[in-house]
Tab-separated table of C-alpha atoms and ligand atoms in Angstrom:
chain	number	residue	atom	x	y	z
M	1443	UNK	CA	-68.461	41.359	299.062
M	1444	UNK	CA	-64.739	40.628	300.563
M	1445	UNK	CA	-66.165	38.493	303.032
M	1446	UNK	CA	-68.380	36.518	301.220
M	1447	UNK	CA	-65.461	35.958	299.108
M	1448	UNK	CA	-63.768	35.074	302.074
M	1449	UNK	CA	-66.270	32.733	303.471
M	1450	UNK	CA	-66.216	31.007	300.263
M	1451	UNK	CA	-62.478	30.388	299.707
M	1452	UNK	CA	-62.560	29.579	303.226
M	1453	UNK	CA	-64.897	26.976	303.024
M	1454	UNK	CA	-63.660	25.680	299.919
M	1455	UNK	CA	-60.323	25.251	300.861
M	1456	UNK	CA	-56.784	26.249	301.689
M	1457	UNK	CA	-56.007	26.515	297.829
M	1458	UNK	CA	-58.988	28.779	296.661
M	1459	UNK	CA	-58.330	31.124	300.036
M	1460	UNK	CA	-54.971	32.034	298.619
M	1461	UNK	CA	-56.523	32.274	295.080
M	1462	UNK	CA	-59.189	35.053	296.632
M	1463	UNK	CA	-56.599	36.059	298.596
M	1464	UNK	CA	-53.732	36.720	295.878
M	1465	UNK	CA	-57.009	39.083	293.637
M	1466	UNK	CA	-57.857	41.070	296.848
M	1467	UNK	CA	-54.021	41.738	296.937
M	1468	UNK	CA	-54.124	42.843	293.161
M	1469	UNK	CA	-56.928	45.133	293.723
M	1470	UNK	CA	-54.495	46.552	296.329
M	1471	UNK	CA	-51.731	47.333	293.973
M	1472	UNK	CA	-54.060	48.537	291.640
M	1473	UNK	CA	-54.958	51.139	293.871
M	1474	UNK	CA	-51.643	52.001	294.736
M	1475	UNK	CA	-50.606	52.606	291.426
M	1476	UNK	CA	-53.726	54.998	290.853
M	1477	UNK	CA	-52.490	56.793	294.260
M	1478	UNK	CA	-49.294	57.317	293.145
M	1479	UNK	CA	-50.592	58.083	289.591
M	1480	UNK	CA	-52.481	60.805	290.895
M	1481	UNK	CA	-50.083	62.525	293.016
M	1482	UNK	CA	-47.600	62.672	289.868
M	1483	UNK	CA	-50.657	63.926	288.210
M	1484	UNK	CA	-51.402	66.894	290.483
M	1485	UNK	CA	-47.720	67.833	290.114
M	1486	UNK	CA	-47.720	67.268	286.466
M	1487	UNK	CA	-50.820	70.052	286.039
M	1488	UNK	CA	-52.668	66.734	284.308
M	1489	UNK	CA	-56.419	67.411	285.819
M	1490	UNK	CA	-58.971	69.661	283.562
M	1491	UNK	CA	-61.921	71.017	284.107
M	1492	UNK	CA	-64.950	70.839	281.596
M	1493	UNK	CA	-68.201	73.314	282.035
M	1494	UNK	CA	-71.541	71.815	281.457
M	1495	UNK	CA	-74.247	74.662	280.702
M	1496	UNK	CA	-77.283	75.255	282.864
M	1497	UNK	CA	-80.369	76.745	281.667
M	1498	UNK	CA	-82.686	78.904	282.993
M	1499	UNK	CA	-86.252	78.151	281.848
M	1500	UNK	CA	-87.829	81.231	282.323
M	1501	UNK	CA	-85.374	83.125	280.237
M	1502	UNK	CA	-83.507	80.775	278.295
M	1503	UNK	CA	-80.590	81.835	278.874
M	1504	UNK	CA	-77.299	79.880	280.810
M	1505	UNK	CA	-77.582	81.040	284.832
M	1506	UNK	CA	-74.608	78.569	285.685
M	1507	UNK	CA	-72.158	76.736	284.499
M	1508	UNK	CA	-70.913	73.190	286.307
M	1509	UNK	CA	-67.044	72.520	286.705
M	1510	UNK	CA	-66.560	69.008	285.796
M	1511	UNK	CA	-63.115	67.762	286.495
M	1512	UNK	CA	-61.148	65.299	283.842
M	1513	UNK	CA	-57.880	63.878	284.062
M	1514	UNK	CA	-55.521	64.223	280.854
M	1515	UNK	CA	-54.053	61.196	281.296
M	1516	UNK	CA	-50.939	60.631	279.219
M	1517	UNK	CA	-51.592	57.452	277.745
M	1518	UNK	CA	-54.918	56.992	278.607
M	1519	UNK	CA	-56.379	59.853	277.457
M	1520	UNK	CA	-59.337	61.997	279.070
M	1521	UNK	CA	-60.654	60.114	282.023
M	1522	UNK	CA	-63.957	60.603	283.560
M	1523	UNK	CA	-64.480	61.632	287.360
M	1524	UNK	CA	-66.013	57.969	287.679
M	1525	UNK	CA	-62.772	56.594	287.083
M	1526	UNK	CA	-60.447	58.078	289.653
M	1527	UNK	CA	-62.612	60.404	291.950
M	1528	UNK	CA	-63.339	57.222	294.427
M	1529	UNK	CA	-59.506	56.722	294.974
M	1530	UNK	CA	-58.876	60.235	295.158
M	1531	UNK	CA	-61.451	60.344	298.233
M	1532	UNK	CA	-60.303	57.183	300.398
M	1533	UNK	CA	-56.727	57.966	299.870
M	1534	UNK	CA	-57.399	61.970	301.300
M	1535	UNK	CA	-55.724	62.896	297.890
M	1536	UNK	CA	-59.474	64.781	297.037
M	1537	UNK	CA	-58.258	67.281	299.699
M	1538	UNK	CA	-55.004	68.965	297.636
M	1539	UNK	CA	-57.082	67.715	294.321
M	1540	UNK	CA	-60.759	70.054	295.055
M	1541	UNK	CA	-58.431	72.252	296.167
M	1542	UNK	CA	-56.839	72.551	292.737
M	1543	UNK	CA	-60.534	72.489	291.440
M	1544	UNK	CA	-61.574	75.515	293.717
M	1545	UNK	CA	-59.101	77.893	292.556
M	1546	UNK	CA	-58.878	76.665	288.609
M	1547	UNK	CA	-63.023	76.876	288.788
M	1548	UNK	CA	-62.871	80.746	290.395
M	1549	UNK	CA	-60.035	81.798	287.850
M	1550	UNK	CA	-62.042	80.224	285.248
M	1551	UNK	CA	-65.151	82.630	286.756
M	1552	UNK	CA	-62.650	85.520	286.832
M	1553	UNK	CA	-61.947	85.164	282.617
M	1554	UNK	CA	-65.353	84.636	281.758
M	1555	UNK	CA	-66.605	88.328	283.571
M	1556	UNK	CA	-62.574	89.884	282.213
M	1557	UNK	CA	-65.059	88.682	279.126
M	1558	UNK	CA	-68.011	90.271	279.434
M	1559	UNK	CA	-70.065	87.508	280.546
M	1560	UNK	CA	-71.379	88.434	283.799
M	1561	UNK	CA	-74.181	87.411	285.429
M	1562	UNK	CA	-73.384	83.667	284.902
M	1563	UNK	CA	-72.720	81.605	288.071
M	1564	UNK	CA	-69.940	78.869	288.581
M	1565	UNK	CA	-70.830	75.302	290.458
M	1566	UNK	CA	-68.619	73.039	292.268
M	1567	UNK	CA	-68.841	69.852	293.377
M	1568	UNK	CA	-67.515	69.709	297.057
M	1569	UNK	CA	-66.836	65.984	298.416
M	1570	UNK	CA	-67.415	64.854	301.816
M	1571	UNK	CA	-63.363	64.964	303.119
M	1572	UNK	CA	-63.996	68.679	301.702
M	1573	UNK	CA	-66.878	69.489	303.688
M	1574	UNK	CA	-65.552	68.012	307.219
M	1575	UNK	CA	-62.721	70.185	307.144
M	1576	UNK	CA	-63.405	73.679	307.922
M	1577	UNK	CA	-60.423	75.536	306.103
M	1578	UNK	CA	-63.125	74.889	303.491
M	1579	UNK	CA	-64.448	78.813	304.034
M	1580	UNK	CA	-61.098	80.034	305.061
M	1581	UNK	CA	-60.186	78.878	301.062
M	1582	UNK	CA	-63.174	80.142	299.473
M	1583	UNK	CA	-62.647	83.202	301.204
M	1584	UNK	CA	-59.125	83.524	300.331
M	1585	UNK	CA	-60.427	82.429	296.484
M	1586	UNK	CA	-63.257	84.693	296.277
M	1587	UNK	CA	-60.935	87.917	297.319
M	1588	UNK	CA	-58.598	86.681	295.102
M	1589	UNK	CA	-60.036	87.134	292.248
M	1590	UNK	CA	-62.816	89.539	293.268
M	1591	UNK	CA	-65.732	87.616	292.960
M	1592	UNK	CA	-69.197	88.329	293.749
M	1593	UNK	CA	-69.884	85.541	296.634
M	1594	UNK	CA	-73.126	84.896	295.191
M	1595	UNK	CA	-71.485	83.867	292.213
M	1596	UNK	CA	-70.196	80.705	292.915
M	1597	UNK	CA	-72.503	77.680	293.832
M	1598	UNK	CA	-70.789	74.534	296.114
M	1599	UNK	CA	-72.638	71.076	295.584
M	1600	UNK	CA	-73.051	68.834	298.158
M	1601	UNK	CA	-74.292	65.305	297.544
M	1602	UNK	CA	-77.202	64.263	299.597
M	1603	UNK	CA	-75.458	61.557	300.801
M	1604	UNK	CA	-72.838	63.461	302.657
M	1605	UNK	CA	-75.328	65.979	304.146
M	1606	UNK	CA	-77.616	63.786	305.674
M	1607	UNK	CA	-74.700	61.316	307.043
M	1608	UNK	CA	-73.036	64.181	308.823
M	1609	UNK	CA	-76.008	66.634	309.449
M	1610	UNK	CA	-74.496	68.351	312.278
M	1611	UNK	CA	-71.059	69.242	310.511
M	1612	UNK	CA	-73.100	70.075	307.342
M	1613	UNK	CA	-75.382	72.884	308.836
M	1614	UNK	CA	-72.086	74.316	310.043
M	1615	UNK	CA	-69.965	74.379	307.379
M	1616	UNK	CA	-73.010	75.382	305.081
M	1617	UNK	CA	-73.873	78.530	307.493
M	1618	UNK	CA	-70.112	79.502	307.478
M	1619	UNK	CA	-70.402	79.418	303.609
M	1620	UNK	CA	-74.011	80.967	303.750
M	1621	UNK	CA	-72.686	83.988	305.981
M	1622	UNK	CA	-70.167	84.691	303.248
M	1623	UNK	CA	-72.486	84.880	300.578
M	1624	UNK	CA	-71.576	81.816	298.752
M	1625	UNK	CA	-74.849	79.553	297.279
M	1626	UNK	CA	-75.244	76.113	297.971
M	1627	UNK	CA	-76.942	73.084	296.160
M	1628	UNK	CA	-77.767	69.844	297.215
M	1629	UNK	CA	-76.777	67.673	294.212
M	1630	UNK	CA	-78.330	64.057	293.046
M	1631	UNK	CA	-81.338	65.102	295.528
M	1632	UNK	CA	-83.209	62.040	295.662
M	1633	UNK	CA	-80.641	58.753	295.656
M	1634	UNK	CA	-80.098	59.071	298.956
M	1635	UNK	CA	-82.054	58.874	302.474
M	1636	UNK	CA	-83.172	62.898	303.134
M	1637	UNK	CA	-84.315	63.519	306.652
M	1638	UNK	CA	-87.000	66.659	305.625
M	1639	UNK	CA	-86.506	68.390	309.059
M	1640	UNK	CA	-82.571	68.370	308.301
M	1641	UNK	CA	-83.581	69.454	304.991
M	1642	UNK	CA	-85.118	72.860	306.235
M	1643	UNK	CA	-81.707	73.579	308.613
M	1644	UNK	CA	-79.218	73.538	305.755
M	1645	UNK	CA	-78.636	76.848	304.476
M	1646	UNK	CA	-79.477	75.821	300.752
M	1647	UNK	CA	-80.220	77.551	297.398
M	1648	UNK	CA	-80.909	74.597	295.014
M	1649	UNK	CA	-82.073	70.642	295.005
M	1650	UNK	CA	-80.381	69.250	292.946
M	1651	UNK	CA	-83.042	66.414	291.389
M	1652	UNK	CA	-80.835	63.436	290.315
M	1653	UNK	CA	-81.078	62.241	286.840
M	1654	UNK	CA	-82.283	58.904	287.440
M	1655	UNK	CA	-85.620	60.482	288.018
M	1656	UNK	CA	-85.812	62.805	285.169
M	1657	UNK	CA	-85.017	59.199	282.650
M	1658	UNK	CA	-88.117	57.765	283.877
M	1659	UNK	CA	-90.201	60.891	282.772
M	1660	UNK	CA	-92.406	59.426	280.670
M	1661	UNK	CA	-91.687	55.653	280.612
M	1662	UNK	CA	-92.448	55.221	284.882
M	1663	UNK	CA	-94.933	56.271	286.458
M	1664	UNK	CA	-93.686	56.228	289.995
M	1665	UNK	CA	-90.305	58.307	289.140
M	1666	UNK	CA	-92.921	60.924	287.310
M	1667	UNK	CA	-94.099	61.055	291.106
M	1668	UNK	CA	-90.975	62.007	292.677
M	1669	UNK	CA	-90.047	64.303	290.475
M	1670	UNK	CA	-93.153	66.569	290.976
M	1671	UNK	CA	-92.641	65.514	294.546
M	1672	UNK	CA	-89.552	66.938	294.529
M	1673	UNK	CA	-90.549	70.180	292.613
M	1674	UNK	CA	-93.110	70.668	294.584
M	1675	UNK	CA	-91.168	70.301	297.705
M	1676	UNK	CA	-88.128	73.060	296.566
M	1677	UNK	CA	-90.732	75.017	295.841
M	1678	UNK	CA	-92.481	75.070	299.272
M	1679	UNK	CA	-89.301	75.317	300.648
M	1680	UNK	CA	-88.138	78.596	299.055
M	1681	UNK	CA	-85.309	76.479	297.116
M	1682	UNK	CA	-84.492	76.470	293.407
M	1683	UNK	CA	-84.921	73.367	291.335
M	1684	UNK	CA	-82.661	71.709	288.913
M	1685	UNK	CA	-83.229	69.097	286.890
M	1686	UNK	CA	-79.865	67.205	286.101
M	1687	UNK	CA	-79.380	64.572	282.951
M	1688	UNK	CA	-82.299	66.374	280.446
M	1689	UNK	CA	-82.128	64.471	277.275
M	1690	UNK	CA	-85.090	64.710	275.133
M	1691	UNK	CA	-87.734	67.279	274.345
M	1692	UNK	CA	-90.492	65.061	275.828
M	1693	UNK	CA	-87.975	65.444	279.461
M	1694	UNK	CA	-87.931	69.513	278.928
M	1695	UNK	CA	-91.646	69.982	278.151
M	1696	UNK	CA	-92.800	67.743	280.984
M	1697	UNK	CA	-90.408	70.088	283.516
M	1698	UNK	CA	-90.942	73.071	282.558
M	1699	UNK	CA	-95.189	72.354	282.584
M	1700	UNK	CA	-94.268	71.294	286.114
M	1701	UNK	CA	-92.361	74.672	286.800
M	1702	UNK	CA	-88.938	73.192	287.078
M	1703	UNK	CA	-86.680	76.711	287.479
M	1704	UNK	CA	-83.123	75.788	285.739
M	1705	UNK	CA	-82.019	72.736	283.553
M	1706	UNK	CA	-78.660	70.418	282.994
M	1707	UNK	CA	-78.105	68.298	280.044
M	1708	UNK	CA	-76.699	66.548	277.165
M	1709	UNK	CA	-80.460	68.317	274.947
M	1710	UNK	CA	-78.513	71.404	275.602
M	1711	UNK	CA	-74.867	70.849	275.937
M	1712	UNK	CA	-72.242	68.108	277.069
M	1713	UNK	CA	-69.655	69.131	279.646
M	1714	UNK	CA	-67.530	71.769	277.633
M	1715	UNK	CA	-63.831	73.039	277.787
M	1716	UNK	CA	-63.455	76.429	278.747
M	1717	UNK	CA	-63.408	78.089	275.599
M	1718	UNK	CA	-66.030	76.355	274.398
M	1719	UNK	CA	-68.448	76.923	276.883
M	1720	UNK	CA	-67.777	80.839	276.759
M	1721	UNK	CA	-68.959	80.573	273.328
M	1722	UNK	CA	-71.835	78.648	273.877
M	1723	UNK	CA	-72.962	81.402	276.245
M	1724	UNK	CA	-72.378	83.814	274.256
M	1725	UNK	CA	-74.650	82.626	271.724
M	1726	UNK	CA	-77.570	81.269	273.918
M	1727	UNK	CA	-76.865	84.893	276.136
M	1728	UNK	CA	-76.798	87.710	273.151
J	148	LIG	P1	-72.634	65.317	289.282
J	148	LIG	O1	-72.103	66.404	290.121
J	148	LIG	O2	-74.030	64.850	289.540
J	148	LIG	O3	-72.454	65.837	287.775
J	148	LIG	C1	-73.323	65.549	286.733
J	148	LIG	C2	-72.839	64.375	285.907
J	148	LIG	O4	-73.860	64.000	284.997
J	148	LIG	C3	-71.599	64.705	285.035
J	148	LIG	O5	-70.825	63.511	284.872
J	148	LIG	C4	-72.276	65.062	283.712
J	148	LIG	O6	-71.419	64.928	282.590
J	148	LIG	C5	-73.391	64.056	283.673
J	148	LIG	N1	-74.495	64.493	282.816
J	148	LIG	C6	-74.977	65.746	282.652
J	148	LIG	N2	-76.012	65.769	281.802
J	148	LIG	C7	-76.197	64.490	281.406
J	148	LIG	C8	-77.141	63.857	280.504
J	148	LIG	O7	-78.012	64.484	279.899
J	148	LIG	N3	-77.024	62.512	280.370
J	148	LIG	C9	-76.071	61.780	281.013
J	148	LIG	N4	-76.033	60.474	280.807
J	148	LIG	N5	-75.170	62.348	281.869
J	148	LIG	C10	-75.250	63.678	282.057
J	148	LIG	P2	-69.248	63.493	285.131
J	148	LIG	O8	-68.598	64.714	284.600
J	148	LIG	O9	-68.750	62.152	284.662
J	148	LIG	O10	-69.154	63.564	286.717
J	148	LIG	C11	-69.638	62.523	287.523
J	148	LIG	C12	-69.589	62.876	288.979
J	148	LIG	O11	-68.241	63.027	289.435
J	148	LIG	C13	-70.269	64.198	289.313
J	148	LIG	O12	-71.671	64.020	289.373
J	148	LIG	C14	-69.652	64.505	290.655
J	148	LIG	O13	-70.292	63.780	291.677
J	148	LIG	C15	-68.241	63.965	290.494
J	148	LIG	N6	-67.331	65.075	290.179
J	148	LIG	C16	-67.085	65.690	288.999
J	148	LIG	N7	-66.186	66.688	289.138
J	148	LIG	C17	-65.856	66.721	290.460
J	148	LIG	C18	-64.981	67.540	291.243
J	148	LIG	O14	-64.339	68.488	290.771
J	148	LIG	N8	-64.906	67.257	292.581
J	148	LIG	C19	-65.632	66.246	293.148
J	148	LIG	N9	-65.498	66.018	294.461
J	148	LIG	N10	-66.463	65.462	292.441
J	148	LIG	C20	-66.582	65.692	291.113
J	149	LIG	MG1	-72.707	68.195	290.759
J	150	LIG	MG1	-75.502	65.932	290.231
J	151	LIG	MG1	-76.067	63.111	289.587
């Protein structure tokens, strides 16, 4: 997009190739300033995490909760992960910053069993910087004895994306994870280019079945077809299936005929805070 923009101001003239030139500087600056917002944010204890409920079909009841990070801004408000997360990775700042979200997530985990609510699993999303460095296990380790959790207990999410561009660090770092107990997921399964052999090496629990798919149930035909596709395909490979972004009744009733195991969205709950989200277990749990 920068160099067609380019090309054009080029061709257009020495006056329009500063105009181009002067907005590619602005975007610049704009991403300096969220850099250097973020870094005062991580020392200012400004980042939250929200818990969105997942259900398990069989039972009903919530098997896992999602850690959702949001950043209290101070004039802004609560931002979404959409709005800084993509900074936050090409500036390395995601590194200190999932760090943060490791340990709050895990002491979060800790509170809910102090609680009484066992038996309910914590899920994290993991970016790529996260997953190429291997002081990733070293830190959950360190986490997990920490606050004496049950390995099992906590779920990492990779995006497809990441896995399948790096498959070689990715069935490392997931068998170093694996070994320790810790489960894995392969989240917004489906967006992205999956190599099926590669698929089979990664030491996964869960596909993660992005919720573009799960909209078209019942308005396209073809995304019907990759979502039983991609039941279908968990299932023969011994994973567990989630269906993200479940909306409507119509959504539910169409997965759970198809034998969809556990289920994300706004029909059952929005991203929660923490004491929230304990309640809502509670209830849906008794
Ligand atoms: P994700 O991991 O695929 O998380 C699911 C996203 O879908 C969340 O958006 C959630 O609020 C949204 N969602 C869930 N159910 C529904 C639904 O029924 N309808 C609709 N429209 N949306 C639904 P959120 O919280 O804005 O997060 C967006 C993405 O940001 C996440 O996608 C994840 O890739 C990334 N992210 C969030 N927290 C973290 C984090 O701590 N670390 C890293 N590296 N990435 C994060
Ligand atoms: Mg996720
Ligand atoms: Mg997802
Ligand atoms: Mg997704």
């Amino acid at each position: 997009n920068a160099d067609a923009a380019m090309y054009h101001a080029k061709s257009a003239g020495r006056n329009n190739f500063q105009f181009f030139d002067a907005k590619m500087n602005e975007a610049a600056v704009e991403r300096l300033g969220i850099e250097h917002a973020l870094r005062l944010a991580l020392g200012r204890d400004e980042f939250r995490l929200h818990f969105q409920p997942i259900i398990n079909l069989r039972t009903g009841k919530v098997s896992c909760v999602e850690a959702l990070i949001r950043w209290q801004h101070p004039e802004r408000g609560l931002l979404a992960p959409g709005m800084f997360i993509g900074v936050a990775e090409e500036t390395g700042l995601i590194q200190p910053i999932g760090d943060w979200v490791i340990w709050a997530a895990c002491r979060q985990l800790a509170a809910f069993r102090e609680a009484g609510l066992t038996g309910v699993k914590m899920a994290i999303n993991i970016s790529a910087i996260q997953m190429r460095n291997s002081d990733l296990s070293v830190l959950a380790r360190g986490v997990i004895e920490a606050y004496s959790l049950p390995p099992g207990d906590l779920v990492f999410e990779i995006t497809e994306s990441v896995a399948m561009e790096h498959p070689d660090e990715t069935v490392r770092v997931l068998d170093l994870l694996r070994d320790m107990g810790v489960s894995l997921a392969l989240d917004d399964f489906g967006t992205g280019y999956s190599s099926l052999s590669y698929l089979r090496m990664f030491a996964l629990d869960k596909l993660k079945l992005d919720r573009s798919f799960v909209e078209e149930i019942g308005q396209d035909v073809d995304g019907q077809v990759i979502c039983d596709a991609t039941i279908g395909l968990a299932h023969n490979l011994g994973l567990t299936l989630v269906a993200e972004g479940v909306e409507t009744e119509a959504q539910l009733d169409y997965l759970r005929a198809r034998g969809c195991d556990l289920v994300q969205g706004y029909l059952f709950s929005k991203p929660l805070p923490a004491e929230q989200v304990m309640d809502f277990i509670r209830q849906r749990n008794a």
